[in-house]
mmCIF file of N, CA, C and O in Angstrom:
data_model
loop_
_atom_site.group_PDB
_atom_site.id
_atom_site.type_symbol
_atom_site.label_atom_id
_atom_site.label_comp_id
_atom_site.label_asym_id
_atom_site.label_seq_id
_atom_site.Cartn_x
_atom_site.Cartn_y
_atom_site.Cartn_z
ATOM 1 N N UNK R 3 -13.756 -16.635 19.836
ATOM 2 C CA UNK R 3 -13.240 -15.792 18.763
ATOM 3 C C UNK R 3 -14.432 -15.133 18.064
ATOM 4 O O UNK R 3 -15.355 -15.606 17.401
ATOM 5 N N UNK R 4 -14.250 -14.423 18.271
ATOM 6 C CA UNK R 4 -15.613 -12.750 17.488
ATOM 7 C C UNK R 4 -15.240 -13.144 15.933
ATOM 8 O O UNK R 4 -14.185 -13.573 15.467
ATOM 9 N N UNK R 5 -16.757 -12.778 15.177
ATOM 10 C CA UNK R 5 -16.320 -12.623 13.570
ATOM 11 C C UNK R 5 -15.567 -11.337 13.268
ATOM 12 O O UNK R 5 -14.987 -11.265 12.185
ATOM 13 N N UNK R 6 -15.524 -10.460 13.994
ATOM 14 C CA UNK R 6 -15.054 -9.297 14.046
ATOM 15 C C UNK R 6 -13.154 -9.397 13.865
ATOM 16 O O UNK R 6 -12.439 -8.736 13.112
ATOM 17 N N UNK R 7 -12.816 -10.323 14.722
ATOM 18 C CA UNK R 7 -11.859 -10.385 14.939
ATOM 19 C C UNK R 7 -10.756 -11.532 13.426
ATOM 20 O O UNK R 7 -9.668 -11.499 12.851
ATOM 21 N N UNK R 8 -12.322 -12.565 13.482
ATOM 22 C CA UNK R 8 -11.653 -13.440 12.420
ATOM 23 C C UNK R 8 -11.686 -12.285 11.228
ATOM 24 O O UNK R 8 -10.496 -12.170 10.934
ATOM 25 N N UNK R 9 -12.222 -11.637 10.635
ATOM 26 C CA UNK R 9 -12.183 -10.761 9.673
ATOM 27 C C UNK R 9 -11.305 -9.733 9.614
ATOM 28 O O UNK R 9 -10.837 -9.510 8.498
ATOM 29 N N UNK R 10 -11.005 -9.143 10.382
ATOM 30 C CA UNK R 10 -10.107 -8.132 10.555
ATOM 31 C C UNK R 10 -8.683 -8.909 10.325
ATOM 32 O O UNK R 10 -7.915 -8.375 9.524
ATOM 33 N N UNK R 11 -8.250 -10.161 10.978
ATOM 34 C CA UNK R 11 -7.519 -10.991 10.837
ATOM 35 C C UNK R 11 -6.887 -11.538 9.049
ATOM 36 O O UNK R 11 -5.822 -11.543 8.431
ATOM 37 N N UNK R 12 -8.182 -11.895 8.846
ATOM 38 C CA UNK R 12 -8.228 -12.604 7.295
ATOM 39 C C UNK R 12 -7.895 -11.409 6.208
ATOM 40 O O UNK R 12 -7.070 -11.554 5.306
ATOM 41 N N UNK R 13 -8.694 -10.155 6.436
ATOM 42 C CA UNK R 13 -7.969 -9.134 5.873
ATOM 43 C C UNK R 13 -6.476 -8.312 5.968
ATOM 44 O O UNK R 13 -5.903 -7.622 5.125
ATOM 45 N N UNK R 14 -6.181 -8.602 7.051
ATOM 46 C CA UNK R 14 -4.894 -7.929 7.667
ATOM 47 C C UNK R 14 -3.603 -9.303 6.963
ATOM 48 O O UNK R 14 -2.422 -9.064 6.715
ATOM 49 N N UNK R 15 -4.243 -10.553 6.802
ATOM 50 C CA UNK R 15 -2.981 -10.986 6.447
ATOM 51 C C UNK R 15 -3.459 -11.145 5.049
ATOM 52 O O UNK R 15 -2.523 -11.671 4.448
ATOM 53 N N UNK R 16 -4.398 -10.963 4.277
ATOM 54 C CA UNK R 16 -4.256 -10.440 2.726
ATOM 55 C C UNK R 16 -3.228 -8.871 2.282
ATOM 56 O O UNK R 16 -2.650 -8.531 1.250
ATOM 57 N N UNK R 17 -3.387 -8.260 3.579
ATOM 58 C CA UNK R 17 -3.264 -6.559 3.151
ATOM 59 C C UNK R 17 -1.491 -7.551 2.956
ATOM 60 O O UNK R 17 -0.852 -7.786 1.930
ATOM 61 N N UNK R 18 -1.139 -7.971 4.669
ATOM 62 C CA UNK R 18 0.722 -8.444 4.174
ATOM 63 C C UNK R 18 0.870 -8.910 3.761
ATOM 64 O O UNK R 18 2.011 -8.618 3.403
ATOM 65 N N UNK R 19 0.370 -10.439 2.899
ATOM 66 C CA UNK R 19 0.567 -11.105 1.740
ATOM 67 C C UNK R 19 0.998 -9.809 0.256
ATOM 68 O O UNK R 19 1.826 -9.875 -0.653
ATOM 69 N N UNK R 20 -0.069 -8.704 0.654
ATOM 70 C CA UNK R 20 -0.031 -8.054 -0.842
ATOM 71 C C UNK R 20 1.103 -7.321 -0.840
ATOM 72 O O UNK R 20 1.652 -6.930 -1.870
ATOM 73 N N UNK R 21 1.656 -7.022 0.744
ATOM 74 C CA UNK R 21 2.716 -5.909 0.412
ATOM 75 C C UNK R 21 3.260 -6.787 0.193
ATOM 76 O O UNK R 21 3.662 -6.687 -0.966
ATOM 77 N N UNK R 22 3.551 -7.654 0.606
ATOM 78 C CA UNK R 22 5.332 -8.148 0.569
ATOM 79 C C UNK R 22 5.485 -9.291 -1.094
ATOM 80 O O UNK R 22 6.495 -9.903 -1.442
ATOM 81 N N UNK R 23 4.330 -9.254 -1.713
ATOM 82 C CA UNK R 23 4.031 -9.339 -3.044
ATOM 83 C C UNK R 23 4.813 -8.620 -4.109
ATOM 84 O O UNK R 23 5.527 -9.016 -5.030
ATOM 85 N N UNK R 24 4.298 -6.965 -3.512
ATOM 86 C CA UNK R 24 4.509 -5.971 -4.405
ATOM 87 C C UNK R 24 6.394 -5.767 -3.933
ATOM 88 O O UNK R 24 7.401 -5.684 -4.636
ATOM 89 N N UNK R 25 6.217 -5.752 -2.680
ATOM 90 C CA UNK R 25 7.810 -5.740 -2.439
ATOM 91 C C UNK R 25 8.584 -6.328 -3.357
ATOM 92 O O UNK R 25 9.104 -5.496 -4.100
ATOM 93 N N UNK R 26 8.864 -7.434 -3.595
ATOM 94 C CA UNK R 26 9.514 -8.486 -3.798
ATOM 95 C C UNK R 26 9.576 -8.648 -5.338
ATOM 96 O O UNK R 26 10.258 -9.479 -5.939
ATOM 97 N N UNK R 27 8.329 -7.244 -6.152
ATOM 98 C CA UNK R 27 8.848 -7.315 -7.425
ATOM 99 C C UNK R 27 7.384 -7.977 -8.223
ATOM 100 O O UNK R 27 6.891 -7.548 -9.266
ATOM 101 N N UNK R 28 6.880 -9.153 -7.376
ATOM 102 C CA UNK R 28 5.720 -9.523 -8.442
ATOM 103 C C UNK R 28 4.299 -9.145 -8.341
ATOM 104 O O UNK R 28 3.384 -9.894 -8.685
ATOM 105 N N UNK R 29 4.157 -8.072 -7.905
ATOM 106 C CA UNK R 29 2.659 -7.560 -7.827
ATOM 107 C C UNK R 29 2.296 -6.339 -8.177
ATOM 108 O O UNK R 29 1.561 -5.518 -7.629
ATOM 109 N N UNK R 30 3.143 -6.317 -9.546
ATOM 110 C CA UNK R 30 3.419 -4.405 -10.188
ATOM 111 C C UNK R 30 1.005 -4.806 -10.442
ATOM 112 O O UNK R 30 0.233 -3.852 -10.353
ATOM 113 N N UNK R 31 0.695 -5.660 -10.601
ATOM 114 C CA UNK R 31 -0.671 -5.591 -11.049
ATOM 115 C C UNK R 31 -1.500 -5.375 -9.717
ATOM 116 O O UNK R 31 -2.632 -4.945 -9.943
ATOM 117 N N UNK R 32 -1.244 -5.545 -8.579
ATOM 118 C CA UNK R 32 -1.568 -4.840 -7.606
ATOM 119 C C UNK R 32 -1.746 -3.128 -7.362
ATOM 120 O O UNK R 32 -2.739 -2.702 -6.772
ATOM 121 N N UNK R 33 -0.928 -2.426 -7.759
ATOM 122 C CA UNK R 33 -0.487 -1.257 -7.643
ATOM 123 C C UNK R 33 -1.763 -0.417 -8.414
ATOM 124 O O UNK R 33 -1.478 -0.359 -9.611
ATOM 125 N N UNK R 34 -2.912 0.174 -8.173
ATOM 126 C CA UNK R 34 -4.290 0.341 -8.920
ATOM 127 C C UNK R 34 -3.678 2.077 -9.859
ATOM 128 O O UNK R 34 -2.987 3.009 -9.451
ATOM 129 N N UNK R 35 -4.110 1.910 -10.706
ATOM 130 C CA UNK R 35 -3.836 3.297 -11.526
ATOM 131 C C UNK R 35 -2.714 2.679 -12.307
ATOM 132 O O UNK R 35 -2.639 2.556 -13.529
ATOM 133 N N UNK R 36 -1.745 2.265 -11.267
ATOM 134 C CA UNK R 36 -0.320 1.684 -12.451
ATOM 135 C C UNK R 36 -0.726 0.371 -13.607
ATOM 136 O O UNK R 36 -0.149 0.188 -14.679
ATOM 137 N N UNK R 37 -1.677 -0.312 -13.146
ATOM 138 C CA UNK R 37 -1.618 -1.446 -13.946
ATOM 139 C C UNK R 37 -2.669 -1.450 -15.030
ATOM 140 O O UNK R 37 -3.005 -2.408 -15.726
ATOM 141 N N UNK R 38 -3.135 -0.204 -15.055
ATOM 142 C CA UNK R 38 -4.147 0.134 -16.264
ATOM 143 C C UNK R 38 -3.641 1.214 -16.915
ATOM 144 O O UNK R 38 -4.315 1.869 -17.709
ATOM 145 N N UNK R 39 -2.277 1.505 -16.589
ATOM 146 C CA UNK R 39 -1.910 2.715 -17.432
ATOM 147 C C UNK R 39 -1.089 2.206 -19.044
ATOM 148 O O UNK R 39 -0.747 1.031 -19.177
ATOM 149 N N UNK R 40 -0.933 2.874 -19.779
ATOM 150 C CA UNK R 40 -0.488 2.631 -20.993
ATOM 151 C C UNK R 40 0.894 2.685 -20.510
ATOM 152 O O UNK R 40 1.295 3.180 -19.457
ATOM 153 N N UNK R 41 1.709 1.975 -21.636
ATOM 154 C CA UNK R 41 2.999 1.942 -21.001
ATOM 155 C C UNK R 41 3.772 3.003 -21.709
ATOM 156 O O UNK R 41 4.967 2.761 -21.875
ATOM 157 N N UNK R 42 3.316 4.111 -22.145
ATOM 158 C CA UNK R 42 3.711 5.321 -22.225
ATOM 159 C C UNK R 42 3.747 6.114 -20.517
ATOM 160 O O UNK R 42 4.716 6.721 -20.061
ATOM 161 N N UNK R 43 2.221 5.856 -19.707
ATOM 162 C CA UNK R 43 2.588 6.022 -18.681
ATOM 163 C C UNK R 43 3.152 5.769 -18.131
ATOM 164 O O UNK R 43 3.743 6.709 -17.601
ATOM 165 N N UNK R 44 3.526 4.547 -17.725
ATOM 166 C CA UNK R 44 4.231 3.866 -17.146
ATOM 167 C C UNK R 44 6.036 3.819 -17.209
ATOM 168 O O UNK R 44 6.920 3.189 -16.629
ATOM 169 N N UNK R 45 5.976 4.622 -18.013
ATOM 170 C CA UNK R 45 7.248 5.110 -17.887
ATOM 171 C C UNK R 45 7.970 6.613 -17.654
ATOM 172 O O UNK R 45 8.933 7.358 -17.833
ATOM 173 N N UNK R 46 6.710 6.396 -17.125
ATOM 174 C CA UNK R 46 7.015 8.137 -16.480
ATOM 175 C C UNK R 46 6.676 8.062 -14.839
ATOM 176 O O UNK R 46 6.221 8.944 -14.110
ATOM 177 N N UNK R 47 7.046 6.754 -14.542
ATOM 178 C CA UNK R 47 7.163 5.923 -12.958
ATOM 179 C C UNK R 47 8.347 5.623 -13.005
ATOM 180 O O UNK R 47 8.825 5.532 -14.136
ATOM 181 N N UNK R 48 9.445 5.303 -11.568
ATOM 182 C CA UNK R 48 10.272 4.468 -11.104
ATOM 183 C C UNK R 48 9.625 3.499 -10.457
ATOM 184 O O UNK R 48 9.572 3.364 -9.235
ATOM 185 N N UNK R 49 9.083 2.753 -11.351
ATOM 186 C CA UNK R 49 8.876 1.041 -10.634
ATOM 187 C C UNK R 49 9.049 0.903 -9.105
ATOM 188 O O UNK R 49 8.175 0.854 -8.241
ATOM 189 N N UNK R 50 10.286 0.856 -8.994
ATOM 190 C CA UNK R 50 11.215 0.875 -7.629
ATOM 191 C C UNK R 50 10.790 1.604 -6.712
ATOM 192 O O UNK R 50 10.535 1.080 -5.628
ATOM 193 N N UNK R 51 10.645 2.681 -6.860
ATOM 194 C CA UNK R 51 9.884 3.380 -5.407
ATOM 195 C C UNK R 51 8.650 3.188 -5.444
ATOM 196 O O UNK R 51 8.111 3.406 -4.359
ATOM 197 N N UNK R 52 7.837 2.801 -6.419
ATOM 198 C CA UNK R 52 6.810 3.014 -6.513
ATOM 199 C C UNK R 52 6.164 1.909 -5.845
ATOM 200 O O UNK R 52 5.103 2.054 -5.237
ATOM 201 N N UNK R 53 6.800 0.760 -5.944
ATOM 202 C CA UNK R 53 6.760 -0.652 -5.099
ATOM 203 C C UNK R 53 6.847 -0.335 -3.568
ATOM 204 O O UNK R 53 6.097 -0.654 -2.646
ATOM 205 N N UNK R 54 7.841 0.294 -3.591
ATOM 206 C CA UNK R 54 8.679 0.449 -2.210
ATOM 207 C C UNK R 54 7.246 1.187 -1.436
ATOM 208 O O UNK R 54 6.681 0.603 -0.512
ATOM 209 N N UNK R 55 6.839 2.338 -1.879
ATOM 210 C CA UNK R 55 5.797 3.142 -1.090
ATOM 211 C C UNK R 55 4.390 2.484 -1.451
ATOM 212 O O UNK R 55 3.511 3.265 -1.087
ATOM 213 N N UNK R 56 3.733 1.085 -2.158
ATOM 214 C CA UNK R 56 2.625 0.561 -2.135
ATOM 215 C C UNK R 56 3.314 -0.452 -0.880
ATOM 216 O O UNK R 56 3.249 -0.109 0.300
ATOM 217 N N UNK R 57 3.785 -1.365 -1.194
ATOM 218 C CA UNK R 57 4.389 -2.777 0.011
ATOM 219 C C UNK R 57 4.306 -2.294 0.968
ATOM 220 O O UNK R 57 3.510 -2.854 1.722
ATOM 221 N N UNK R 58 4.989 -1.081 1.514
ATOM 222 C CA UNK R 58 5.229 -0.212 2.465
ATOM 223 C C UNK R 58 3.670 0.139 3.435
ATOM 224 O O UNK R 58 3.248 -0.098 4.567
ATOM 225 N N UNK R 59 3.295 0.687 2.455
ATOM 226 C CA UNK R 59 1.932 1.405 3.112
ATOM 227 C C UNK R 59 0.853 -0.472 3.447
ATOM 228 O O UNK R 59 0.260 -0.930 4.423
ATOM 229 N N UNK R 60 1.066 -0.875 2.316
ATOM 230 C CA UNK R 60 0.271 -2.225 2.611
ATOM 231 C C UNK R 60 0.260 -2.895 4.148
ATOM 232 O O UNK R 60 -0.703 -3.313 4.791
ATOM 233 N N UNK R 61 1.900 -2.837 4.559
ATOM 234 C CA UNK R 61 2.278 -4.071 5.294
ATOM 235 C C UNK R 61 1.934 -3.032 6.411
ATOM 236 O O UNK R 61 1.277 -3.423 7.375
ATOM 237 N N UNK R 62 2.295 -1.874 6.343
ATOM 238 C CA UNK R 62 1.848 -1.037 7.933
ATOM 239 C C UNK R 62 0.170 -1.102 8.311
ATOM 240 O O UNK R 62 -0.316 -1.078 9.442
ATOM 241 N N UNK R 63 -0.692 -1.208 6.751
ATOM 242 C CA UNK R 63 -1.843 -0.770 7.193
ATOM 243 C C UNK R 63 -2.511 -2.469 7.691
ATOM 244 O O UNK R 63 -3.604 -2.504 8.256
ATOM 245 N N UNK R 64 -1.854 -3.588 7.456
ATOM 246 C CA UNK R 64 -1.728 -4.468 7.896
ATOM 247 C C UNK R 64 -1.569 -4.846 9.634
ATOM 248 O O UNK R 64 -2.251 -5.420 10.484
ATOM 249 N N UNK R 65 -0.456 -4.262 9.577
ATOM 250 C CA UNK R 65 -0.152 -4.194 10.851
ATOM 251 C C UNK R 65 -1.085 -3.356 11.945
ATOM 252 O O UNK R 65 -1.122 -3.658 13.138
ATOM 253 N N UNK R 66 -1.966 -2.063 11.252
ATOM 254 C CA UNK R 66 -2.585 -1.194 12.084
ATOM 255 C C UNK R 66 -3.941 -2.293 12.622
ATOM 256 O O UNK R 66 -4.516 -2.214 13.707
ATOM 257 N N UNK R 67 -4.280 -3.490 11.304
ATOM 258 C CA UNK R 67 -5.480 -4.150 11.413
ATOM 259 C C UNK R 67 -5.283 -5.249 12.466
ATOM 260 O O UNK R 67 -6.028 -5.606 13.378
ATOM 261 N N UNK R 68 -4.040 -5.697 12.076
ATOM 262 C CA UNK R 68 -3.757 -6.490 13.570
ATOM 263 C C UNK R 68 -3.989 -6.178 14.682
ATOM 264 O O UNK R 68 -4.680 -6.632 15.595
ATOM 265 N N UNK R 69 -3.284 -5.268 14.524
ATOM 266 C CA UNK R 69 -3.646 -4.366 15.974
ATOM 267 C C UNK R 69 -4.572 -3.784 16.777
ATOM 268 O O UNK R 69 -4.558 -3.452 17.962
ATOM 269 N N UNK R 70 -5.820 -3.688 15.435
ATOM 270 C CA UNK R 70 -7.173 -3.538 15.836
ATOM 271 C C UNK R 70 -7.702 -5.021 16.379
ATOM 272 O O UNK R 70 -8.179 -5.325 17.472
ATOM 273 N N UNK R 71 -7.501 -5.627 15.487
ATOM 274 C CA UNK R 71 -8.322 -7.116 16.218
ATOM 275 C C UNK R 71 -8.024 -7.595 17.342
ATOM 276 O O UNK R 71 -8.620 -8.483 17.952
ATOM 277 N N UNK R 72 -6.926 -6.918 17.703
ATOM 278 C CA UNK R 72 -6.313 -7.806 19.284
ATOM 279 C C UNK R 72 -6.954 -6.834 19.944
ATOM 280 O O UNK R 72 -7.622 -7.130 20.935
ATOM 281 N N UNK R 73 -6.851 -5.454 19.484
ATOM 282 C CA UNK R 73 -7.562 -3.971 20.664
ATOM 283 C C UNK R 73 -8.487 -3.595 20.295
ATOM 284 O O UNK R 73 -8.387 -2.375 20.165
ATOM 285 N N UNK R 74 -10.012 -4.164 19.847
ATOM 286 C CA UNK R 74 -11.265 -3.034 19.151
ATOM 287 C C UNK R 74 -11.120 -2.074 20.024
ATOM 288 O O UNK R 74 -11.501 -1.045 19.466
ATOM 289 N N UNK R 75 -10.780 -1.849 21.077
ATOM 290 C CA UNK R 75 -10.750 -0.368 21.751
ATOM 291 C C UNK R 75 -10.223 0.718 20.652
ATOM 292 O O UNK R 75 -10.640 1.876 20.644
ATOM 293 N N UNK R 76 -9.474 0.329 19.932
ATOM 294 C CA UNK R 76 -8.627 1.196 19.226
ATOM 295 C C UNK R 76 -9.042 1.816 17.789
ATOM 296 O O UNK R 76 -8.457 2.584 17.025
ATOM 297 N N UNK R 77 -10.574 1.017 17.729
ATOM 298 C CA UNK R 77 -11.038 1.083 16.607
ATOM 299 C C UNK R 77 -11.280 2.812 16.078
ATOM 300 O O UNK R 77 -11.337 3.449 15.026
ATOM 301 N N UNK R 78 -11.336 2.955 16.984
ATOM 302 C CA UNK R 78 -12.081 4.554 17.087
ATOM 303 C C UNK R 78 -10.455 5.442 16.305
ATOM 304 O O UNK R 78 -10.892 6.451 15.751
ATOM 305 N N UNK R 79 -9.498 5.404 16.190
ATOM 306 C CA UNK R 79 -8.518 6.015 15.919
ATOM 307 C C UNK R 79 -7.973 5.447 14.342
ATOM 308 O O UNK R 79 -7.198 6.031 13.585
ATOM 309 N N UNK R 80 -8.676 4.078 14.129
ATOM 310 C CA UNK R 80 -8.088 4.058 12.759
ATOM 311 C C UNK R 80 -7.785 4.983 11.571
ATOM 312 O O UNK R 80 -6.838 4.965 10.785
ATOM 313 N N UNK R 81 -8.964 5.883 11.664
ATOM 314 C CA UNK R 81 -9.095 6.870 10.455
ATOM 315 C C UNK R 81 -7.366 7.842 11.040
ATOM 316 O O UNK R 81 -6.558 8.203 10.185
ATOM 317 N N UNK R 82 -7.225 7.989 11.922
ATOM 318 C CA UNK R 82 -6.258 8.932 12.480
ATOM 319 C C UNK R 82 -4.713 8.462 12.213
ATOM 320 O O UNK R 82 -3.717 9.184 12.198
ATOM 321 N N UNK R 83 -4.811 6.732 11.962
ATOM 322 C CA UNK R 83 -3.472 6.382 12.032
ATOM 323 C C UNK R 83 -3.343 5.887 10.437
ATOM 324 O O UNK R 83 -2.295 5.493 9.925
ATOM 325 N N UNK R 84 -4.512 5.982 9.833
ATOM 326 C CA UNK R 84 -3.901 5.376 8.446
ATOM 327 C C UNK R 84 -4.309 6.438 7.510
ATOM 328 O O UNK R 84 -3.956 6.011 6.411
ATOM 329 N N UNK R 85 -4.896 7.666 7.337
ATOM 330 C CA UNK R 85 -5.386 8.550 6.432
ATOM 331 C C UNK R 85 -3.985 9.242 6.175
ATOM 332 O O UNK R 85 -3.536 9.257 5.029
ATOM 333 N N UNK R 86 -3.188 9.897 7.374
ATOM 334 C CA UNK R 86 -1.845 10.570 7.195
ATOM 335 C C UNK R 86 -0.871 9.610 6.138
ATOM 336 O O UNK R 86 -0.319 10.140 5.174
ATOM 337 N N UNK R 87 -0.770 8.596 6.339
ATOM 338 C CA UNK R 87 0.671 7.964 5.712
ATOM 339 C C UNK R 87 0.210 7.726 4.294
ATOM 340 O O UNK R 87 1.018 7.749 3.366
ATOM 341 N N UNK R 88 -1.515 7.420 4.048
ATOM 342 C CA UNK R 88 -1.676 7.222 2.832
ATOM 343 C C UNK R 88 -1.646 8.819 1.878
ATOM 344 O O UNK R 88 -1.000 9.097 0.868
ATOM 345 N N UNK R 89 -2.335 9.412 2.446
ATOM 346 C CA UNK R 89 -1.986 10.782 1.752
ATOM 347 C C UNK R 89 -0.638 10.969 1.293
ATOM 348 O O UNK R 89 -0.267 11.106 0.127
ATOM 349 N N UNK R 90 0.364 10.953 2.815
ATOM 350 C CA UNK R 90 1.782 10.702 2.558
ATOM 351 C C UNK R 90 2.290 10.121 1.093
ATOM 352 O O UNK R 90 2.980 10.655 0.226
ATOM 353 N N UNK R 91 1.771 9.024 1.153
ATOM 354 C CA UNK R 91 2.142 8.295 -0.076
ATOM 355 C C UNK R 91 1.735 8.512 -1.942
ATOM 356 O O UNK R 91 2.214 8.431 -3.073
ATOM 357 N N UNK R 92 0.573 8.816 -1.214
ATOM 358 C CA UNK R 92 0.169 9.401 -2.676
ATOM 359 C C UNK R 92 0.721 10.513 -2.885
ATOM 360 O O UNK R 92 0.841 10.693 -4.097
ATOM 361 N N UNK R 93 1.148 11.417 -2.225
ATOM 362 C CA UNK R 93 1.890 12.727 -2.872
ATOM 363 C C UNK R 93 3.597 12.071 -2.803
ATOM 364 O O UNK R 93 4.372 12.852 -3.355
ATOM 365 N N UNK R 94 4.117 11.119 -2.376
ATOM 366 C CA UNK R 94 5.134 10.757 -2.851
ATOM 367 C C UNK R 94 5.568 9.921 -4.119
ATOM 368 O O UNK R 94 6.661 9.814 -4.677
ATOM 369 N N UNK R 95 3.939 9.187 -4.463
ATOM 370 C CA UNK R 95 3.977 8.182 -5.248
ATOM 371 C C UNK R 95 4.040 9.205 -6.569
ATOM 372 O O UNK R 95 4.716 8.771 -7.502
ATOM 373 N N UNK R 96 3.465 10.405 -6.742
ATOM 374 C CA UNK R 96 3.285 11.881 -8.001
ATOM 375 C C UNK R 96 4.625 12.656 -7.681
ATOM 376 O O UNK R 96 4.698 13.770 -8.198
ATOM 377 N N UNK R 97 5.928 12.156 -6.747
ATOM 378 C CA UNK R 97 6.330 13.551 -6.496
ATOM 379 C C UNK R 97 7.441 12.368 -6.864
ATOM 380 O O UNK R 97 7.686 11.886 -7.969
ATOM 381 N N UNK R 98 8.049 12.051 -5.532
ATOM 382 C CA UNK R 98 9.128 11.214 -5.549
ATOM 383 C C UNK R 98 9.514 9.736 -6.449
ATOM 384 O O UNK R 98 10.604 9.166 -6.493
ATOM 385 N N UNK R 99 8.272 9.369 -7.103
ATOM 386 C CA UNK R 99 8.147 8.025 -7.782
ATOM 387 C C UNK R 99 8.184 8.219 -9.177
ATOM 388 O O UNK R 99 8.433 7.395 -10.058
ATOM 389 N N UNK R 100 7.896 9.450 -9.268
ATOM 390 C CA UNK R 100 7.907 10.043 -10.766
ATOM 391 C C UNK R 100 9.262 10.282 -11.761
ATOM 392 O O UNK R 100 10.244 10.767 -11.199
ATOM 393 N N UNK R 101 9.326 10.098 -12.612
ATOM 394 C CA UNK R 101 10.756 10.645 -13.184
ATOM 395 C C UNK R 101 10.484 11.191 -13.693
ATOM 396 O O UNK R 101 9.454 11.149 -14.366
ATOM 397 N N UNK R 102 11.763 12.492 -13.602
ATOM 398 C CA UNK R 102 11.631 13.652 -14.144
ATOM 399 C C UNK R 102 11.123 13.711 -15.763
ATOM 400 O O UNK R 102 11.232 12.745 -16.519
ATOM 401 N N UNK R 103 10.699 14.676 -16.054
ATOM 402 C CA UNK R 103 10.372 15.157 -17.522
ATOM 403 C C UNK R 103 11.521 15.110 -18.495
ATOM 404 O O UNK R 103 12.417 15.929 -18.290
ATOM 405 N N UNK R 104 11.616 14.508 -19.249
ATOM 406 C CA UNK R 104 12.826 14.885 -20.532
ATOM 407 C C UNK R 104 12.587 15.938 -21.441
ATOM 408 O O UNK R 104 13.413 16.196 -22.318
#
């Protein structure tokens, strides 16, 4: 067993520990920007999606690390498979996570 592999490992099941944390409701202090915002900000979030698209992105980018440690061949494409969905997310987390203006 490569350190390469134990590491990629040890991180990949922190990344799914964290989603399925935030999933499940108790890791709104996970969520970076949200948990230092005033709770004036913070209410100009839906919690709920906002969970939904951190857990989400967590447990996939989890899964991409797994997937590296079993294939370093594959290493070379990471930037390719996880830069899209996080972008993704951040313009959903300002667009779709947001509630509207009163």
């Amino acid at each position: 067993m490569s350190a390469d592999f134990l590491t990629l490992t040890i991180i990949a099941s922190l990344m799914l520990i964290a989603g399925i944390v935030v999933l499940i409701g108790k890791g709104d202090w996970l969520i970076s920007g949200y948990n230092t915002a005033s709770a004036e900000k913070r209410k100009q979030y839906n919690i709920t999606r906002l969970r939904l698209l951190v857990g989400v992105l967590s447990i996939y980018v989890a899964a991409i690390m797994f997937a590296t440690a079993l294939e370093p061949k594959v290493e070379g494409l990471l930037g390719l498979v996880i830069v899209p969905p996080t972008l993704i997310v951040v313009i959903l987390a300002n667009t779709w996570a947001k509630r509207p203006e009163r």
